[in-house]
């Protein structure tokens, strides 16, 4: 019964009114992680049974296949580098994972360490066995103003803080799965402005993502995510994608994401993957290409199973 109550709390959060504004809307922003997820428009909340579940939905981690390690690199808008390393271990009832993410340069750099845990609500039988809950704890740091070309009056300082994500995954049937992520449900950052000699606290904007994945055939999956705005100055966003597996080796993907209200900044994604599995070892290379009105961005991921 307590697991069902936890599930309803997450869903009820979608009905809360939006807050007035986000403290620091661009801080530690979610740009979409993993070339597989990016190739499907970022709609991955119900499907993240791999190391990217650490960032995208820890409730999916019990479904990870053995030990998995993955890395990703991208240069967002050809300007901001992002490097990510993540690992996960799935099991019959429990799953766990960890990740390290670094982005930016001397002008502004952000680092985050993630630790995640997921658990099935009950045994393998019954509705309870199809429900999983997850938790991710994050420790964050930032440094800014260390660029030599910023001039003598540049703002310099540092920041540190924490965050917590809550996740839920429900396997409705063998073909249909639903997921919920309440990102940064509880978080805080403390900033130290060395130039002005002041310190202050701000929150990283929270986000509520509702997702679903439908697999009509073993080699075909469709995904859809709805990112509900929790702030008055942030729009709702929707994402959808598909993945087609050929010969159990090649994957083709496509997807898009779009803000509600006619925002012209639609993101269209294309992707591909190539994998090989042995008896005790597997490897997959994924590539995604995302087009936007600002700049097109490629993503590359490498994943290993053992």
XYZ file of C-alpha atoms in Angstrom:
306
model
C 0.000 0.000 0.000
C 2.807 2.456 0.820
C 4.261 2.004 -2.678
C 0.936 2.900 -4.259
C 0.764 6.043 -2.094
C 4.252 7.053 -3.243
C 3.228 6.576 -6.849
C 0.140 8.759 -6.428
C 2.200 11.514 -4.775
C 4.416 11.737 -7.859
C 1.460 11.825 -10.247
C -0.383 14.388 -8.088
C 2.603 16.713 -8.330
C 1.669 17.233 -11.983
C -1.440 19.073 -10.833
C 0.353 21.598 -8.624
C 0.195 25.221 -9.819
C 3.306 26.667 -11.445
C 5.539 28.804 -9.251
C 6.174 32.425 -10.228
C 9.630 32.046 -11.741
C 12.717 29.832 -11.775
C 15.675 31.018 -9.668
C 18.456 30.135 -12.135
C 16.778 28.647 -15.157
C 19.983 27.830 -17.090
C 21.981 26.350 -14.195
C 22.723 22.612 -14.464
C 20.313 22.428 -17.395
C 19.208 19.056 -18.779
C 20.462 19.014 -22.379
C 19.554 15.349 -22.925
C 22.013 12.571 -22.112
C 22.980 9.488 -24.066
C 23.032 9.285 -27.847
C 20.328 6.604 -27.815
C 17.918 8.840 -25.890
C 18.882 11.911 -27.932
C 18.203 10.046 -31.171
C 14.608 9.536 -29.998
C 14.074 13.202 -29.224
C 14.966 12.746 -25.561
C 11.783 10.770 -24.815
C 13.388 8.184 -22.542
C 11.790 8.414 -19.078
C 10.052 5.027 -19.315
C 12.890 3.264 -21.151
C 16.066 4.157 -19.204
C 17.121 0.653 -18.065
C 20.798 1.460 -18.603
C 23.433 3.786 -17.067
C 21.489 6.848 -18.270
C 18.733 5.879 -15.860
C 20.970 7.497 -13.219
C 20.135 10.853 -14.821
C 16.803 10.169 -16.518
C 14.867 7.833 -14.193
C 16.488 5.808 -11.379
C 13.357 3.637 -11.081
C 14.412 1.940 -14.340
C 17.751 0.708 -12.916
C 16.498 -2.701 -11.663
C 15.876 -3.541 -15.328
C 19.474 -2.880 -16.394
C 21.186 -5.888 -17.963
C 24.054 -6.916 -15.648
C 26.915 -4.472 -15.296
C 26.885 -1.600 -17.777
C 29.294 1.292 -18.333
C 28.683 4.153 -20.749
C 30.342 7.397 -21.810
C 29.000 10.354 -23.780
C 30.522 13.463 -25.294
C 28.959 16.411 -27.048
C 29.642 20.084 -27.682
C 26.262 21.746 -27.199
C 25.613 24.278 -29.975
C 29.296 23.773 -30.943
C 30.225 25.905 -27.927
C 29.761 24.173 -24.548
C 31.516 20.805 -24.030
C 29.777 18.084 -22.007
C 31.527 14.882 -20.878
C 29.679 12.128 -19.018
C 30.646 8.741 -17.574
C 27.994 6.496 -16.012
C 27.716 2.944 -14.679
C 24.803 0.794 -13.515
C 24.062 -2.688 -12.227
C 20.638 -4.270 -12.499
C 19.247 -7.204 -10.574
C 16.167 -9.296 -9.871
C 14.714 -6.683 -7.532
C 17.297 -3.912 -7.037
C 19.430 -1.688 -9.234
C 22.079 0.938 -8.576
C 24.224 3.341 -10.530
C 26.611 6.279 -10.426
C 27.702 8.974 -12.846
C 29.988 11.979 -13.233
C 29.103 14.907 -15.499
C 31.325 17.870 -16.337
C 30.444 20.796 -18.603
C 31.655 24.273 -19.505
C 35.040 25.985 -19.519
C 37.082 28.503 -17.503
C 34.341 31.122 -17.717
C 31.744 28.785 -16.158
C 32.223 25.114 -15.299
C 29.717 22.773 -13.661
C 30.436 19.335 -12.181
C 27.906 16.841 -10.813
C 28.355 13.484 -9.076
C 25.285 11.190 -9.107
C 24.436 8.176 -6.944
C 21.222 6.249 -7.692
C 19.217 3.369 -6.304
C 16.099 1.666 -7.673
C 13.869 -1.009 -6.194
C 10.912 -3.064 -7.362
C 7.948 -2.661 -5.050
C 7.271 -6.383 -4.641
C 8.045 -9.768 -6.164
C 7.926 -10.612 -9.827
C 4.207 -11.435 -9.777
C 1.219 -9.118 -9.498
C 0.786 -5.401 -10.011
C 3.284 -4.599 -7.255
C 6.039 -6.459 -9.070
C 5.538 -4.221 -12.088
C 6.109 -1.056 -10.059
C 9.597 0.316 -9.339
C 10.695 3.355 -7.358
C 14.014 5.165 -7.589
C 16.104 7.847 -5.924
C 19.092 9.823 -7.193
C 21.230 12.015 -4.949
C 23.451 14.650 -6.603
C 26.397 16.680 -5.345
C 27.119 19.751 -7.471
C 29.957 22.238 -7.769
C 30.589 25.200 -10.045
C 33.441 27.642 -10.601
C 33.246 30.798 -12.673
C 35.308 33.770 -13.795
C 38.637 31.988 -14.308
C 38.902 33.006 -17.967
C 41.907 35.268 -18.516
C 40.123 37.191 -21.281
C 37.377 38.299 -18.876
C 39.258 41.392 -17.745
C 40.168 42.634 -14.275
C 36.543 43.305 -13.323
C 35.204 39.868 -14.193
C 32.973 38.167 -11.632
C 34.786 35.259 -9.979
C 33.565 32.702 -7.501
C 32.346 29.190 -6.821
C 29.253 27.276 -5.791
C 28.312 23.951 -4.225
C 25.084 22.209 -3.425
C 22.952 19.108 -3.734
C 19.889 17.791 -5.485
C 17.520 14.842 -5.280
C 15.482 13.135 -8.017
C 12.512 10.835 -7.454
C 11.517 8.272 -10.070
C 8.732 5.810 -10.752
C 8.344 3.116 -13.402
C 5.257 1.019 -14.001
C 5.236 -1.892 -16.449
C 1.591 -1.756 -17.440
C 1.887 -4.780 -19.750
C 4.530 -6.658 -21.702
C 4.312 -4.007 -24.426
C 3.596 -0.821 -22.494
C 5.626 0.951 -19.786
C 5.074 4.282 -18.009
C 7.588 6.406 -16.121
C 7.659 9.511 -13.936
C 10.651 11.636 -12.943
C 10.519 14.503 -10.456
C 13.903 16.062 -11.121
C 15.463 18.172 -8.370
C 12.470 17.637 -6.122
C 14.651 18.951 -3.302
C 17.798 20.943 -4.059
C 19.893 23.940 -3.115
C 23.000 25.740 -4.372
C 25.145 28.132 -2.331
C 27.027 30.704 -4.419
C 30.134 32.555 -3.234
C 30.814 35.705 -5.259
C 34.457 36.445 -4.456
C 34.558 39.657 -6.505
C 31.744 41.320 -4.578
C 32.297 39.459 -1.332
C 28.741 38.142 -1.036
C 27.143 34.709 -0.691
C 23.595 33.650 -1.497
C 21.415 30.551 -1.994
C 19.355 29.647 -5.055
C 17.498 26.588 -6.308
C 18.021 24.668 -9.509
C 14.648 24.596 -11.332
C 12.650 21.441 -10.609
C 11.014 19.505 -13.434
C 8.270 16.898 -13.680
C 8.519 14.484 -16.620
C 5.821 11.937 -17.477
C 6.788 9.327 -20.049
C 5.602 6.193 -21.780
C 7.097 3.554 -24.070
C 5.126 1.202 -26.319
C 6.692 -1.838 -27.990
C 4.259 -3.386 -30.517
C 7.021 -5.725 -31.736
C 10.253 -6.991 -30.218
C 12.344 -4.836 -32.548
C 10.237 -1.654 -32.521
C 9.541 0.881 -29.759
C 7.735 4.236 -29.648
C 8.310 6.705 -26.812
C 6.633 9.881 -25.598
C 7.545 12.301 -22.779
C 5.687 15.323 -21.395
C 7.811 17.755 -19.398
C 5.366 19.765 -17.309
C 6.446 23.281 -16.365
C 6.566 23.988 -12.637
C 7.303 27.703 -13.084
C 5.418 30.557 -14.662
C 8.316 31.529 -16.951
C 8.976 27.996 -18.262
C 6.871 26.312 -20.953
C 5.595 22.744 -21.027
C 7.563 20.595 -23.440
C 6.758 17.404 -25.333
C 9.047 14.837 -26.939
C 8.419 11.738 -29.047
C 10.632 9.199 -30.743
C 10.990 5.740 -32.218
C 13.656 3.049 -32.481
C 13.815 0.205 -35.007
C 16.216 -2.701 -34.506
C 17.491 -4.616 -37.533
C 19.214 -8.013 -37.342
C 19.740 -7.489 -33.560
C 22.777 -5.422 -34.490
C 21.739 -2.149 -36.117
C 19.413 0.477 -34.626
C 17.756 3.364 -36.467
C 16.151 6.200 -34.484
C 14.256 9.440 -34.997
C 12.407 11.889 -32.766
C 11.571 15.476 -31.958
C 10.786 17.764 -29.023
C 8.675 20.905 -29.013
C 7.667 23.468 -26.405
C 3.944 24.131 -26.011
C 2.483 27.454 -27.099
C 3.973 27.656 -30.570
C 7.627 28.035 -29.567
C 9.585 27.882 -32.869
C 12.564 26.147 -31.229
C 11.644 22.622 -32.279
C 14.412 20.038 -31.962
C 14.483 17.240 -34.542
C 16.770 14.267 -33.928
C 18.140 11.363 -35.940
C 20.309 8.548 -34.676
C 21.829 5.142 -35.209
C 23.468 2.454 -33.121
C 25.603 -0.605 -33.724
C 25.964 -3.363 -31.134
C 27.611 -6.743 -30.695
C 26.900 -9.287 -27.936
C 29.012 -12.254 -26.933
C 28.245 -14.750 -24.172
C 29.632 -12.519 -21.413
C 30.414 -9.247 -23.097
C 28.601 -6.698 -25.235
C 29.385 -3.316 -26.741
C 27.304 -0.665 -28.511
C 28.202 2.557 -30.294
C 25.475 5.194 -30.624
C 25.338 8.422 -32.590
C 22.670 11.118 -32.622
C 22.318 14.375 -34.551
C 20.005 17.069 -33.223
C 18.866 20.027 -35.334
C 17.642 23.320 -33.844
C 17.217 26.914 -34.969
C 20.346 27.833 -32.977
C 22.842 25.174 -34.045
C 22.939 21.479 -34.892
C 24.549 19.231 -32.282
C 25.982 15.703 -32.628
C 26.215 13.263 -29.704
C 28.355 10.141 -29.378
C 27.991 7.378 -26.763
C 29.821 4.126 -26.094
C 28.275 1.446 -23.856
C 29.729 -1.827 -22.561
C 27.889 -4.763 -20.911
C 29.584 -7.504 -18.872
